[in-house]
XYZ file of C-alpha atoms in Angstrom:
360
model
C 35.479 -24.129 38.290
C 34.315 -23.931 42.036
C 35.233 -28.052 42.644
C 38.450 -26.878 41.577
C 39.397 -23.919 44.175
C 42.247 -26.000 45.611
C 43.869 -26.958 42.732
C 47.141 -24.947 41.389
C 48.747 -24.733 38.098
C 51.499 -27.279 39.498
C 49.431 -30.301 39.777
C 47.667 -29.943 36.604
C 51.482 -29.568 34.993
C 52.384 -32.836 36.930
C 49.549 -34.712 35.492
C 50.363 -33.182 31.893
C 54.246 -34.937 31.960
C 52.623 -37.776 34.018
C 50.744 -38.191 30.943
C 53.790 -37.952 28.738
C 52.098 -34.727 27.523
C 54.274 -32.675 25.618
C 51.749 -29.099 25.786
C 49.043 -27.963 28.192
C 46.365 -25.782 26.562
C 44.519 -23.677 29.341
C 41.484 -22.041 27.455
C 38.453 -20.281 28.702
C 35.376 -22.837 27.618
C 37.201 -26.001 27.775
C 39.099 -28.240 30.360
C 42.934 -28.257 30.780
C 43.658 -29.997 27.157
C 46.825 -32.110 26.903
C 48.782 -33.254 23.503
C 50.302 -35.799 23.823
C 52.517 -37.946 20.672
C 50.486 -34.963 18.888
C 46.733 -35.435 20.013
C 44.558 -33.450 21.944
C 43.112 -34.947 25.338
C 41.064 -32.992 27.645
C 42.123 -33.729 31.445
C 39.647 -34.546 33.803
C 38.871 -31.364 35.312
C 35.731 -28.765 34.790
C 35.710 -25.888 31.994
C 37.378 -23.410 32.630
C 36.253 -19.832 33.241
C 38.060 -16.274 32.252
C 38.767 -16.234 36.184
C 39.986 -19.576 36.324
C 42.702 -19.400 34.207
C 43.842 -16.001 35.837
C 43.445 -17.685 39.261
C 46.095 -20.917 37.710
C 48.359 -18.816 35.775
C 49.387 -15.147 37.358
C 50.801 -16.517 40.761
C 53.422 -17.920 38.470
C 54.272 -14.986 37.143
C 56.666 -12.436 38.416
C 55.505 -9.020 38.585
C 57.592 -7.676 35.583
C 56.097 -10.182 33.512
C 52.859 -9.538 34.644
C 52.883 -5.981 33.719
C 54.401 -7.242 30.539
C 51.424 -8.650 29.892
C 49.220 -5.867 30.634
C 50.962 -3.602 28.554
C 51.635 -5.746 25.410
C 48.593 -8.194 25.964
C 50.827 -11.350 25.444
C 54.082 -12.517 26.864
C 56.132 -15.193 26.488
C 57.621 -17.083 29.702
C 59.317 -19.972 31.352
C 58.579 -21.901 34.195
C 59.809 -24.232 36.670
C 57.833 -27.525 38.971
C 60.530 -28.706 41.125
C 61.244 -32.175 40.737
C 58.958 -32.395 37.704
C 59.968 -30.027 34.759
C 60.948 -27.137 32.688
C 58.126 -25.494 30.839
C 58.325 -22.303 28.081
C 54.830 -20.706 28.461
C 53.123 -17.955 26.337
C 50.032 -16.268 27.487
C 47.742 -14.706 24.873
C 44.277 -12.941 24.987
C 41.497 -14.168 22.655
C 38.171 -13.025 23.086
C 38.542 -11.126 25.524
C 39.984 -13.370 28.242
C 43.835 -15.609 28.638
C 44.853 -18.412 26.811
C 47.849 -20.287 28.000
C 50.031 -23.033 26.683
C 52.946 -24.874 28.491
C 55.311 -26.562 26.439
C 57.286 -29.198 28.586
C 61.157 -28.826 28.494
C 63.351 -32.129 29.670
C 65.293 -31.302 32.575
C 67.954 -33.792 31.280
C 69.669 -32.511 27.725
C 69.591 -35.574 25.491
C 72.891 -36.974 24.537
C 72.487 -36.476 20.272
C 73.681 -40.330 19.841
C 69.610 -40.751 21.532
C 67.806 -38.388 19.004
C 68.326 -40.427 15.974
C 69.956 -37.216 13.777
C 72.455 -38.300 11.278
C 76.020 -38.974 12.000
C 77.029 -36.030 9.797
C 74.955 -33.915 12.524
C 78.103 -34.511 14.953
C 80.519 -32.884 12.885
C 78.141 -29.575 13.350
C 79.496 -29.038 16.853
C 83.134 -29.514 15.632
C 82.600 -26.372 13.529
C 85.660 -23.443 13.881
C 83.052 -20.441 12.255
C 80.198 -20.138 10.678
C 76.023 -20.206 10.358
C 74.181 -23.714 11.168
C 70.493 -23.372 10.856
C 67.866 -26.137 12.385
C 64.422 -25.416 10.823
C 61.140 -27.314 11.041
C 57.378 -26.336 12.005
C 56.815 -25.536 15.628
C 57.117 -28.243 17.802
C 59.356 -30.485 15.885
C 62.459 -30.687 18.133
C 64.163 -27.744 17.010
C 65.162 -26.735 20.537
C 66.113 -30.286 21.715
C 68.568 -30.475 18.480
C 70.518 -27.385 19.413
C 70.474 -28.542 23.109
C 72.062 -31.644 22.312
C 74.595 -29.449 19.966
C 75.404 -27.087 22.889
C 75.610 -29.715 25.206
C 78.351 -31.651 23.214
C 80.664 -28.706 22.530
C 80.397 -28.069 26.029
C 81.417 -31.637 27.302
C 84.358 -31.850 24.491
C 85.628 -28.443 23.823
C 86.926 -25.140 25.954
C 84.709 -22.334 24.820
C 83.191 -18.991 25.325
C 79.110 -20.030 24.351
C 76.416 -17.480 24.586
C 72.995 -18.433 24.309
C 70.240 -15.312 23.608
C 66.905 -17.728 23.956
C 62.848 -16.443 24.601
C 62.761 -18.304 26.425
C 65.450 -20.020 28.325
C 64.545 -23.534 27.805
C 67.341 -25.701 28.420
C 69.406 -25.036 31.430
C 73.019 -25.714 30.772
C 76.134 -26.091 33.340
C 79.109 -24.819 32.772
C 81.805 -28.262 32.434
C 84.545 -27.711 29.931
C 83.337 -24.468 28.366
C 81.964 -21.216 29.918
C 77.944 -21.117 29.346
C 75.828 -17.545 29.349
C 72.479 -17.829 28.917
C 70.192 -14.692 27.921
C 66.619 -14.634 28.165
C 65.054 -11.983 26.187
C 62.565 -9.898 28.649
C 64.453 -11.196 31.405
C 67.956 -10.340 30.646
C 67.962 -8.151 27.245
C 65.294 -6.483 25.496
C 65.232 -8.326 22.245
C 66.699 -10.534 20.112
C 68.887 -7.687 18.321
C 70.022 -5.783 21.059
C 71.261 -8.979 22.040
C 73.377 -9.638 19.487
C 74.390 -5.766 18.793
C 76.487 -6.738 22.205
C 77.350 -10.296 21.958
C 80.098 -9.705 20.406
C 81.782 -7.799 23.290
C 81.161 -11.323 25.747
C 84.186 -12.705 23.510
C 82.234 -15.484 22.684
C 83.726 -18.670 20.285
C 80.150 -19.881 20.239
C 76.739 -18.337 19.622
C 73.079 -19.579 19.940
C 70.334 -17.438 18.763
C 66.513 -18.943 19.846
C 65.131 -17.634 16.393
C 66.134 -15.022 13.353
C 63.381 -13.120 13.604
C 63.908 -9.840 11.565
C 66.173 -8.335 9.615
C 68.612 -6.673 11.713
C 68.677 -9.947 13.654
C 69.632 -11.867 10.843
C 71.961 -9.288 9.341
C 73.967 -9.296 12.687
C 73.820 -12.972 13.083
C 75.277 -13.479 9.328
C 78.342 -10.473 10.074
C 79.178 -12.696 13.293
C 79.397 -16.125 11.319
C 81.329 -14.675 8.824
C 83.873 -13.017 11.513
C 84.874 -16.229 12.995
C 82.346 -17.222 15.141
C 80.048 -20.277 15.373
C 76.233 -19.424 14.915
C 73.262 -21.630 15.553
C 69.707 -20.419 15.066
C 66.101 -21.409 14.279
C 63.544 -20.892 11.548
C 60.362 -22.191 11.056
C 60.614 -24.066 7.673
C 59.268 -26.774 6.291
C 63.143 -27.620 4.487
C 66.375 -26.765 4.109
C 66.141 -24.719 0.499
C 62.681 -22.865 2.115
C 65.025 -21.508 4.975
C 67.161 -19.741 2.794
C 64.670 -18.129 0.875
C 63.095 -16.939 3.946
C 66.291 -15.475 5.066
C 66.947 -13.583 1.662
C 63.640 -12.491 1.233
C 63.334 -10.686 4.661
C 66.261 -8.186 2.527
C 65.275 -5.137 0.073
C 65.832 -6.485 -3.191
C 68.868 -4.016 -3.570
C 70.746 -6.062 -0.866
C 69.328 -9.262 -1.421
C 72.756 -10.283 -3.490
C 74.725 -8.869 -0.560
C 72.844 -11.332 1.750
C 73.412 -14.495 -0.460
C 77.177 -13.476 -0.729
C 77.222 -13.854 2.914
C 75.092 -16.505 3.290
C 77.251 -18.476 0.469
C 80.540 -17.496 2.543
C 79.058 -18.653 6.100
C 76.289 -21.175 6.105
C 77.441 -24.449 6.965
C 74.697 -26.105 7.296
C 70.879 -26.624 7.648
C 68.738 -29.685 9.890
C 65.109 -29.314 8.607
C 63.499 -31.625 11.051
C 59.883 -33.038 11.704
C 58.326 -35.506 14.374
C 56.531 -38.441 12.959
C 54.814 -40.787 14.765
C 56.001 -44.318 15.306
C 54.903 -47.370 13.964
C 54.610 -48.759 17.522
C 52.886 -46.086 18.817
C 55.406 -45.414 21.262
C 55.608 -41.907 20.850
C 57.461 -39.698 17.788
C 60.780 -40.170 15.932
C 62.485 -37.300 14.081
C 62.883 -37.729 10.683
C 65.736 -34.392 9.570
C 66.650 -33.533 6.387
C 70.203 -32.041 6.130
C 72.214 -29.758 4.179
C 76.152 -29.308 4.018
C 77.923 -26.667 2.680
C 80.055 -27.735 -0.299
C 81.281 -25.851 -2.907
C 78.668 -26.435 -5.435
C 75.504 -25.129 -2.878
C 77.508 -22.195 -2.308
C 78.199 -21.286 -5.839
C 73.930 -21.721 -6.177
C 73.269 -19.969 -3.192
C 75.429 -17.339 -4.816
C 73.516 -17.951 -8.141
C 70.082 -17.164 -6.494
C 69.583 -21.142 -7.699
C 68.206 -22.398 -4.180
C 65.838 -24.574 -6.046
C 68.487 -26.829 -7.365
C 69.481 -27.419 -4.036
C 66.927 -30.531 -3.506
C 68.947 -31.962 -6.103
C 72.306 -31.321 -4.661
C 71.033 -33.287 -1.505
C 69.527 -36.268 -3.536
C 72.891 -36.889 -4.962
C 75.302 -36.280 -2.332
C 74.228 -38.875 0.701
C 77.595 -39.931 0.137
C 78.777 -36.616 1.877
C 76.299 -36.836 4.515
C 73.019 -35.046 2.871
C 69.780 -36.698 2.632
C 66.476 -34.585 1.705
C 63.413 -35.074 3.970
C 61.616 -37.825 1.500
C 64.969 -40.033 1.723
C 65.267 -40.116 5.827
C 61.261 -40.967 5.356
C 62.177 -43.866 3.604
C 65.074 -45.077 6.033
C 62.451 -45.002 8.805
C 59.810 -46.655 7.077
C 62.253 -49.109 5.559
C 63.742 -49.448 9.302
C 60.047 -50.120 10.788
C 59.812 -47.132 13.179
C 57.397 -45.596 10.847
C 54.701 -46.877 8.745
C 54.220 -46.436 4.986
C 50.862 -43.544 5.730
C 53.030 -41.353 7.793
C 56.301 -41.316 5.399
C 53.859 -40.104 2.336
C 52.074 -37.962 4.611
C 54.876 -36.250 5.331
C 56.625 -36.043 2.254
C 57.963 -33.350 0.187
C 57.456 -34.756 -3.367
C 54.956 -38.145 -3.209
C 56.249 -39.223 -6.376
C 59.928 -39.117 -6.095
C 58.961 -41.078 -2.276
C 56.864 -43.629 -3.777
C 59.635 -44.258 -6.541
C 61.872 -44.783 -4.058
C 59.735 -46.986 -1.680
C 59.048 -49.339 -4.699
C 62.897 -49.585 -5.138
C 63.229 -50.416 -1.214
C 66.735 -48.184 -1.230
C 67.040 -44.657 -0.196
């Protein structure tokens, strides 16, 4: 990419949000590649070469993270343009040479009245104790959900939060509560060494990025069920999946220890998606949501997690609604047409039987 000598990673990341891009793919073979409202554009720039892409991406990197890189052969970073954005990066090899993707952060938290999440979603950040889980495939507003959480607890209530985050995303100020923010690589080695000293921070509030093992998730369940207020991520596709991916990281021997706890200290869980508007004018999240009630803890307890679907469907007077039901309030609203609600669904059927209806 000789035309392209004078051209730095920051200008191609200006162009991405200019474009309302949302991801910049940096790939040895192809131009700078853009997604934006979930397709692929290539930017108007040469291929890039294995040198290229080292050239663009390891000024930005601090020398830590560079040896990081070397030694584990992928990393995953954030990044700052002044005046432009936030970006979490991750750097990968793949055929012998880097692949890089930037994933553009807002530098302004969204106020959760703006994200279109259920009004029961408020009540989450009222919470005393306990586990709240937001789920959803990558790239569905997971992050941007627990933002808007944090950033509501921290304009309403006096409290201790500590965030443990790979990366730091969101930057949060401190206004009526104190705010820590961890970066794992950065500021702790992992997820659960993180947590193993949390506790000691006397913190009222935790965030976790993402449960990613077992001891991660064992310590995150013993500090919801102590008194303290957990959020985390999963990648799930809904609410019910998230819970079986949580018990079935256990043995089987403790597996009935694990849904005790679960039972005791989940309040809730936001499985979320993007969809694309109607209008074209970008996404709109569509979230299906769990509460805690007596009956899903007594099947949680049961091992029944597969009646839970049910429990949802039946309780939207409590604040629930399953994935195919917020489908049908969005297409039924206009912001989505009738394609992307059955594309998206979790049973076609039970969607299409309640499209034909016109209730939800």
């Amino acid at each position: 990419m000789d035309e392209q000598k004078a051209v730095d990673v920051n200008e191609i990341l200006k162009k991405m949000v200019q474009m309302d891009g949302s991801d910049l793919h940096l790939t040895a073979g192809m131009p700078p590649v853009v997604r934006v409202y979930g397709e692929l554009l290539r930017m108007d720039y040469p291929k890039l070469m294995p040198r290229d892409i080292e050239d663009l991406v390891y000024p930005v990197l601090l020398p830590g993270q560079r040896e990081q890189l070397e030694k584990e052969w992928e990393l995953d970073f954030s990044y700052s343009v002044p005046g432009v954005s936030r970006f979490r990066g991750n750097i990968m090899w793949q055929r012998g040479s880097l692949a890089v993707n930037f994933r553009a952060v807002a530098i302004n938290i969204p106020d959760m009245k703006d994200l279109n999440l259920p009004p029961a979603v408020r009540g989450l950040s009222q919470l005393p104790r306990g586990l709240v889980l937001v789920t959803g495939p990558t790239g569905s507003g997971k992050s941007t959900t627990l933002a808007s959480i944090i950033k509501l607890i921290n304009e309403e209530q006096s409290l201790n939060i500590v965030t443990i985050e790979n990366p730091i995303e969101f930057l949060h100020s401190h206004k009526k509560s104190i705010i820590k923010q961890r970066e794992v690589g950065t500021d702790t080695f992992s997820f659960a060494s993180a947590l193993r000293h949390v506790l000691r921070h006397d913190p009222d509030v935790i965030l976790v990025g993402e449960m990613r093992d077992m001891e991660s998730i064992s310590i995150a369940l013993t500090a919801a069920e102590t008194g303290h207020l957990v959020y985390s991520t999963l990648h799930t596709q809904t609410a019910p999946l998230a819970l079986h991916r949580i018990i079935d990281v256990f043995p089987d021997s403790a597996r009935n220890q694990i849904r005790q706890q679960l039972a005791d200290s989940l309040q809730a869980v936001l499985a979320q998606q993007l969809i694309h508007r109607a209008d074209g004018k970008g996404r709109v999240v569509a979230v299906e949501l769990l509460l805690s009630t007596p009956a899903v803890r007594n099947l949680i307890r049961e091992g029944k997690e597969h009646q839970l679907y049910t429990v949802m469907q039946t309780s939207r007077n409590t604040g629930m609604q399953t994935m195919d039901q917020a489908l049908a309030e969005l297409f039924l609203s206009g912001k989505i047409t009738r394609d992307m609600a059955l594309e998206h669904c979790v049973d076609r059927v039970e969607l299409e039987r309640v499209l034909r209806r016109g209730q939800y």
